[in-house]
PDB file of N, CA and C in Angstrom:
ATOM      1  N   UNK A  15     -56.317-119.588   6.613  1.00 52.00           N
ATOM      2  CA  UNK A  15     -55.254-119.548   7.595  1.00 52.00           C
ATOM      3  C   UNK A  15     -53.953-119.214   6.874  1.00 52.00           C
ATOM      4  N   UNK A  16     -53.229-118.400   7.155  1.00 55.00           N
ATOM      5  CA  UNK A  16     -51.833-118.083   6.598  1.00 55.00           C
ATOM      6  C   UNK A  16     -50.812-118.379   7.845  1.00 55.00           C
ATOM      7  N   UNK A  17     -50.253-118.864   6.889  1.00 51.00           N
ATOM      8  CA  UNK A  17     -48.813-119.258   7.351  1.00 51.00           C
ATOM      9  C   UNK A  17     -47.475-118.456   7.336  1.00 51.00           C
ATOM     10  N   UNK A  18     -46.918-118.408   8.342  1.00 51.00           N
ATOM     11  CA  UNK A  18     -45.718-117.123   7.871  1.00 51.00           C
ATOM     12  C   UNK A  18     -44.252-117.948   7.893  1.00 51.00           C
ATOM     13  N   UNK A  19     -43.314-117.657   6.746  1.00 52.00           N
ATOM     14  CA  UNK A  19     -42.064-118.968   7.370  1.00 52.00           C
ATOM     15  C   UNK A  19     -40.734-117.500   7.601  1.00 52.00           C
ATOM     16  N   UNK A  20     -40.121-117.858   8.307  1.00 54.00           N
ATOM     17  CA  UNK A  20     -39.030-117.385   8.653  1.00 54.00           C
ATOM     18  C   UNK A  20     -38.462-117.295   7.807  1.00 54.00           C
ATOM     19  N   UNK A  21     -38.279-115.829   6.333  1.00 57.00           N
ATOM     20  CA  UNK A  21     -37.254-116.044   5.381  1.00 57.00           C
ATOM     21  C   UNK A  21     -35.665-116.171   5.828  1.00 57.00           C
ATOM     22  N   UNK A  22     -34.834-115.919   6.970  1.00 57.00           N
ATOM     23  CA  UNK A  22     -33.881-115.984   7.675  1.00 57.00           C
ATOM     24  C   UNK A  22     -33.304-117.244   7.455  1.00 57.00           C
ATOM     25  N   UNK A  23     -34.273-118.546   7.619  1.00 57.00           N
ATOM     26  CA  UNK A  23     -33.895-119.409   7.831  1.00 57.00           C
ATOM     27  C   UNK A  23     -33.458-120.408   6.129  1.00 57.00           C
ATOM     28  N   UNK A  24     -32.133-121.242   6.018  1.00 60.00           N
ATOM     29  CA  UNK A  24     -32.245-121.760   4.647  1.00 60.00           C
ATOM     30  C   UNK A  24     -32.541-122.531   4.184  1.00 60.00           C
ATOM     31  N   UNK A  25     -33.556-122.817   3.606  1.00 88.00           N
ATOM     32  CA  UNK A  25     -34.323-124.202   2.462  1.00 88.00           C
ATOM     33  C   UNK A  25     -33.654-124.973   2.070  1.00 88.00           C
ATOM     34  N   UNK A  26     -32.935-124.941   1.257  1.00 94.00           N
ATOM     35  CA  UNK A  26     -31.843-126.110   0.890  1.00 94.00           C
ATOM     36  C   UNK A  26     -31.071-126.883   1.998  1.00 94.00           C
ATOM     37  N   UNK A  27     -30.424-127.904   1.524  1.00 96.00           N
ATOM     38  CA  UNK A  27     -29.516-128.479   2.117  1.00 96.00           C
ATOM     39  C   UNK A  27     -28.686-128.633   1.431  1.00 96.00           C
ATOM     40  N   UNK A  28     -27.336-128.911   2.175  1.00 97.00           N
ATOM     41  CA  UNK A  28     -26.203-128.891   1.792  1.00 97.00           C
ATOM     42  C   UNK A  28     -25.693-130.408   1.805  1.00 97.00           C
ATOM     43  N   UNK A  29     -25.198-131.360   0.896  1.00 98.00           N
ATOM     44  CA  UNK A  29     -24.735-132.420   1.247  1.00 98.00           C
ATOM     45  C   UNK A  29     -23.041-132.661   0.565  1.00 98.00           C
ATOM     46  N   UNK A  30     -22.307-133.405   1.630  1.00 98.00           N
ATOM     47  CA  UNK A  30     -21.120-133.058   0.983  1.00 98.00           C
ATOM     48  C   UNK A  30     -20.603-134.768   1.461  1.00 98.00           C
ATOM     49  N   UNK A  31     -19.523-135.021   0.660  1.00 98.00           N
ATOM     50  CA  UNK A  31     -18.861-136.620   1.068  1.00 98.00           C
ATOM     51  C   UNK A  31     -17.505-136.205   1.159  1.00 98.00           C
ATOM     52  N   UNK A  32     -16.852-136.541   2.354  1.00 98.00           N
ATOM     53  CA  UNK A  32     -15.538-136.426   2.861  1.00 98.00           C
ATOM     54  C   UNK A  32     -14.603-137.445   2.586  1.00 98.00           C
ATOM     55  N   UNK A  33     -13.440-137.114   2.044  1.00 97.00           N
ATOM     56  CA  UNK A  33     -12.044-138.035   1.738  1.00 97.00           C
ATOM     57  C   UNK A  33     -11.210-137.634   2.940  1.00 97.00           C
ATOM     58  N   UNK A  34     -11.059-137.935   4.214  1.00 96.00           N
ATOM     59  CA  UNK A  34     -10.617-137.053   5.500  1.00 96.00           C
ATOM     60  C   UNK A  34     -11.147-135.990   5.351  1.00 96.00           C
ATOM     61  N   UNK A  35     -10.483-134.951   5.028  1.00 97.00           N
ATOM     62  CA  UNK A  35     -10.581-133.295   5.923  1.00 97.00           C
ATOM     63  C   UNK A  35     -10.668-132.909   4.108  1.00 97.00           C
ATOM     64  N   UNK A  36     -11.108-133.409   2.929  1.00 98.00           N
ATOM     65  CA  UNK A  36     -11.304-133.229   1.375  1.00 98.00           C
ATOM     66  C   UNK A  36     -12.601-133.535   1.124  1.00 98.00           C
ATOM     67  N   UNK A  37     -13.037-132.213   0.268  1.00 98.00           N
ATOM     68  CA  UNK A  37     -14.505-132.560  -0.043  1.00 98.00           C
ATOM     69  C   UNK A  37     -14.542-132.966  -1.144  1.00 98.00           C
ATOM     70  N   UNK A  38     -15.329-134.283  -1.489  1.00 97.00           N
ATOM     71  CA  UNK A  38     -15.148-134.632  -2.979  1.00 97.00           C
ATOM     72  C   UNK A  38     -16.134-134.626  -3.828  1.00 97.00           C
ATOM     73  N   UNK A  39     -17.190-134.341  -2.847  1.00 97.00           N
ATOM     74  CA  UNK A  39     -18.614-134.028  -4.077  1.00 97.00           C
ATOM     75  C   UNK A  39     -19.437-133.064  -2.736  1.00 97.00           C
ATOM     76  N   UNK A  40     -20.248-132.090  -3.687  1.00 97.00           N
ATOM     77  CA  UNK A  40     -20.396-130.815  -2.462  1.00 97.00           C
ATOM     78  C   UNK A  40     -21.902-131.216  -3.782  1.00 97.00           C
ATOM     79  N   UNK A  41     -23.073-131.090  -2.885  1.00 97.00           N
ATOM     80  CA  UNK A  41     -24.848-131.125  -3.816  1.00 97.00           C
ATOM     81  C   UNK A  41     -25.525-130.168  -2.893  1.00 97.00           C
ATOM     82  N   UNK A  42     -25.806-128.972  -3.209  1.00 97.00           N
ATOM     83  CA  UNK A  42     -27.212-127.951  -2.793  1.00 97.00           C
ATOM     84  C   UNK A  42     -28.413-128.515  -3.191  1.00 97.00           C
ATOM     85  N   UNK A  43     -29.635-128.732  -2.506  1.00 97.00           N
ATOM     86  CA  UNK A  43     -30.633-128.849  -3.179  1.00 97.00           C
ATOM     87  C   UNK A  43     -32.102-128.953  -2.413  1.00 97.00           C
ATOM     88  N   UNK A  44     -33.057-128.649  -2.448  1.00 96.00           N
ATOM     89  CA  UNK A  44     -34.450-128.832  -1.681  1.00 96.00           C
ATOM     90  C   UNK A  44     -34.307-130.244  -1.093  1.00 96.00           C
ATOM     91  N   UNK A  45     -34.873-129.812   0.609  1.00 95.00           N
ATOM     92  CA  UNK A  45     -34.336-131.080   1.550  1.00 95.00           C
ATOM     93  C   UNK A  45     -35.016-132.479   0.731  1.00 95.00           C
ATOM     94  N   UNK A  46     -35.733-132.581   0.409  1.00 96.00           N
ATOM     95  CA  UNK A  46     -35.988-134.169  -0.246  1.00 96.00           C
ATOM     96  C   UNK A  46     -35.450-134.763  -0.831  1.00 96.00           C
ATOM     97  N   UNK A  47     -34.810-134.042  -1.837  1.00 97.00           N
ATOM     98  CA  UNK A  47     -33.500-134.114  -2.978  1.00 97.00           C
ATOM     99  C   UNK A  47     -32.256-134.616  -1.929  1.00 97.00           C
ATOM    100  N   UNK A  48     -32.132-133.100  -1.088  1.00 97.00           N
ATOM    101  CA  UNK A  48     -31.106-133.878  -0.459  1.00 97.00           C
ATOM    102  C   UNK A  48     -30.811-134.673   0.119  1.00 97.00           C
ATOM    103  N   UNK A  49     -31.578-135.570   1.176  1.00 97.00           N
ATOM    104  CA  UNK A  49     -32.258-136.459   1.350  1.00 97.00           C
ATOM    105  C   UNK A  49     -31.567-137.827   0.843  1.00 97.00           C
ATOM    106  N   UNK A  50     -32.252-137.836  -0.545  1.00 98.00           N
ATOM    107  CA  UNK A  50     -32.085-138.859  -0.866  1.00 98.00           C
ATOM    108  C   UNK A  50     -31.349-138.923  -1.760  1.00 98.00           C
ATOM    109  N   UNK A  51     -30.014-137.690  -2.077  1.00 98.00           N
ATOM    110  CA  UNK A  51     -28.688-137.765  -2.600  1.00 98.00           C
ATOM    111  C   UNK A  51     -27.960-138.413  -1.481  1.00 98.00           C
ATOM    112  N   UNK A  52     -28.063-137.703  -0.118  1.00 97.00           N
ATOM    113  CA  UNK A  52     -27.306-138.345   0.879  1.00 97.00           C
ATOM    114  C   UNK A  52     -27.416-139.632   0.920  1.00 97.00           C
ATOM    115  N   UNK A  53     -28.260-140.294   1.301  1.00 97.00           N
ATOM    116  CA  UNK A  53     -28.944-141.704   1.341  1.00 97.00           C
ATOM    117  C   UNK A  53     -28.122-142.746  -0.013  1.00 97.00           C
ATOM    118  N   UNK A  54     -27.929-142.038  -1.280  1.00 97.00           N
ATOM    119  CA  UNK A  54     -27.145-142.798  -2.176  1.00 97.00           C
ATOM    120  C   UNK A  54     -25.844-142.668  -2.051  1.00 97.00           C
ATOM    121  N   UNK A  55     -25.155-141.501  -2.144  1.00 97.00           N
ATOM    122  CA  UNK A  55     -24.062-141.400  -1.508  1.00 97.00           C
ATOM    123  C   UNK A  55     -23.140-142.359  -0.291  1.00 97.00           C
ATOM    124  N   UNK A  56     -24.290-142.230   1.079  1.00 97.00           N
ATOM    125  CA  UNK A  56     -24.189-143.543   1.929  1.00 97.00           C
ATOM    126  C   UNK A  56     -23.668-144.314   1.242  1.00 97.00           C
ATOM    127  N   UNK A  57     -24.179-145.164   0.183  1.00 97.00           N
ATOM    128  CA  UNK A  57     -24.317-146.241  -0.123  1.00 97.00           C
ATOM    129  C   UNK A  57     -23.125-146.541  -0.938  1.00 97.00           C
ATOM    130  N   UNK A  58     -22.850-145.425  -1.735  1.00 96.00           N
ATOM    131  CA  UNK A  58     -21.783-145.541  -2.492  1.00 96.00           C
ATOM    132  C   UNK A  58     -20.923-145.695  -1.960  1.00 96.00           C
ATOM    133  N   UNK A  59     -20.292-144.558  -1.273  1.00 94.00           N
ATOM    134  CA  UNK A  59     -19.179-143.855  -0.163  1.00 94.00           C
ATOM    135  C   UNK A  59     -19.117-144.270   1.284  1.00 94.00           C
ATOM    136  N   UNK A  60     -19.441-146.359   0.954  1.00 94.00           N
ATOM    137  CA  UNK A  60     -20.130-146.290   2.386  1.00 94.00           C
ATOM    138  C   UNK A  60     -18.900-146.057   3.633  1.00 94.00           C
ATOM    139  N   UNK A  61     -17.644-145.903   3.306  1.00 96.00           N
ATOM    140  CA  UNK A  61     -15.915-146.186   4.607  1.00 96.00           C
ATOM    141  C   UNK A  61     -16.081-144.090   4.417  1.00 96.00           C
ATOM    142  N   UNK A  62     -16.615-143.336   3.994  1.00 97.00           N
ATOM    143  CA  UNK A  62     -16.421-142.299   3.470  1.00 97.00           C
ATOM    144  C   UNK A  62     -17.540-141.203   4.640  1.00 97.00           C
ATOM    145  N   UNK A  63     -17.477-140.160   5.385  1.00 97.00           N
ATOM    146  CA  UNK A  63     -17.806-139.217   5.744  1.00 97.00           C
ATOM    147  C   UNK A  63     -18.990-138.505   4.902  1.00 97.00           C
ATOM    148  N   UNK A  64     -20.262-138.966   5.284  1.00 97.00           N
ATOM    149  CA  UNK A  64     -21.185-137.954   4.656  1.00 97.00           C
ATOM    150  C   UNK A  64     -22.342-137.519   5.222  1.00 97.00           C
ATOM    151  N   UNK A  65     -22.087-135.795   4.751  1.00 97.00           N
ATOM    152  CA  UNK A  65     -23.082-134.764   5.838  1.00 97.00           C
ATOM    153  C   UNK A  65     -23.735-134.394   4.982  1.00 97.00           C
ATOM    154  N   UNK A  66     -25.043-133.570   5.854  1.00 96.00           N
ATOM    155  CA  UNK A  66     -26.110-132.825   5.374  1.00 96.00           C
ATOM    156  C   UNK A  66     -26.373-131.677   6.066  1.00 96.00           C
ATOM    157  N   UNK A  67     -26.199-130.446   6.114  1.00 95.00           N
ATOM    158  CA  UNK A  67     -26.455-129.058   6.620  1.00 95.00           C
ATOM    159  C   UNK A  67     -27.307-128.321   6.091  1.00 95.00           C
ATOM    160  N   UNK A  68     -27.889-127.315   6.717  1.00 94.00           N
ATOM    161  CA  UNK A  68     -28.522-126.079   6.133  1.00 94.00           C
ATOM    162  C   UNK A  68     -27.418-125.397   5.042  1.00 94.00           C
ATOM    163  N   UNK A  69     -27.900-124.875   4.147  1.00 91.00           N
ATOM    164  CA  UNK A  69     -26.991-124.366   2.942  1.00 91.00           C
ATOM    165  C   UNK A  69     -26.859-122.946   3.455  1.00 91.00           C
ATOM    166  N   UNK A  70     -26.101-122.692   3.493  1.00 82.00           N
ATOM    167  CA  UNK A  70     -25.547-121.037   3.991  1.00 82.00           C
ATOM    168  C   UNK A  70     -25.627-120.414   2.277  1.00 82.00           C
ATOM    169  N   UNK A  71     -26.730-119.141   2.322  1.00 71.00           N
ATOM    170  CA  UNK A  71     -26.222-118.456   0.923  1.00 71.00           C
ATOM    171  C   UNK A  71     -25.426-117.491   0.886  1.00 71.00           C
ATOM    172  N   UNK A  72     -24.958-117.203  -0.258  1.00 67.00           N
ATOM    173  CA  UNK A  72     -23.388-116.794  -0.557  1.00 67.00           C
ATOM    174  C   UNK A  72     -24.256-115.382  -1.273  1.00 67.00           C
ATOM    175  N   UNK A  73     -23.567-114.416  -0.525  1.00 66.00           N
ATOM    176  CA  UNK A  73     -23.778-113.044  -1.071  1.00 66.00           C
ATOM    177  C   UNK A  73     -22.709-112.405  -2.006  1.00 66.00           C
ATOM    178  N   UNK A  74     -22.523-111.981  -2.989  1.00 62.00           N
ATOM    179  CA  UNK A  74     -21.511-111.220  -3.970  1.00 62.00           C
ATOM    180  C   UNK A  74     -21.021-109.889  -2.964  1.00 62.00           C
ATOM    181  N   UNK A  75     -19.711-109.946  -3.663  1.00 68.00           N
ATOM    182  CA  UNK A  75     -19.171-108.919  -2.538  1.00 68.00           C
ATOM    183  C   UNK A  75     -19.382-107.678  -3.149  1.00 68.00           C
ATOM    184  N   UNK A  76     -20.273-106.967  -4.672  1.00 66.00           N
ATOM    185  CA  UNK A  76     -20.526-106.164  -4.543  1.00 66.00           C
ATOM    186  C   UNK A  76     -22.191-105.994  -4.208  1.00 66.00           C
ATOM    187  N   UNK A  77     -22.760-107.311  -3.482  1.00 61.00           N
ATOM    188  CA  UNK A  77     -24.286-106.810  -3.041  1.00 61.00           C
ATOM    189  C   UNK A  77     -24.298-105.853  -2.221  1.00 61.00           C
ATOM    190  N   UNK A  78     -25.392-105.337  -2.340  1.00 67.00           N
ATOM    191  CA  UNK A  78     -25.606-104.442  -1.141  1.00 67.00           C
ATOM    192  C   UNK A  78     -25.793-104.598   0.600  1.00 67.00           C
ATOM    193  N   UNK A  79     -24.804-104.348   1.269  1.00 62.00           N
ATOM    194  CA  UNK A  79     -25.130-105.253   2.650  1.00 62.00           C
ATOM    195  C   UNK A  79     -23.910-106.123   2.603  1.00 62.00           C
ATOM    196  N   UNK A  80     -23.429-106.412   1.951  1.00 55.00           N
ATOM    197  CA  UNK A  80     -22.434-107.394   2.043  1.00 55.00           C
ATOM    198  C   UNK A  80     -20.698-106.700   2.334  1.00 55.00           C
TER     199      UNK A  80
END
């Protein structure tokens, strides 16, 4: 059986901890990782703003397409 995944879509996650509207630690990494960076973070940063997103990748502005 083959499986097909949507290369479109992004693998990583993005986790970031907010000082208000200041990012003070920004972590890319495979969702499990991120996961359970977020999850410590929580813990640390617990009065503190912290997200997890799909990681948007960053194209060079002389790629092709870009």
């Amino acid at each position: 059986m083959t499986t097909l995944v949507d290369a479109s879509l992004p693998i990583e996650r993005r986790v970031r901890v907010w000082f208000g509207e200041h990012v003070i630690a920004d972590y890319t990494a495979e969702p499990a990782d991120a996961m359970r960076y977020q999850a410590a973070m929580t813990r640390c940063f617990y009065s503190l703003r912290v997200t997890i997103d799909p990681a948007v990748p960053v194209m060079a502005e002389d790629a092709p397409g870009s």
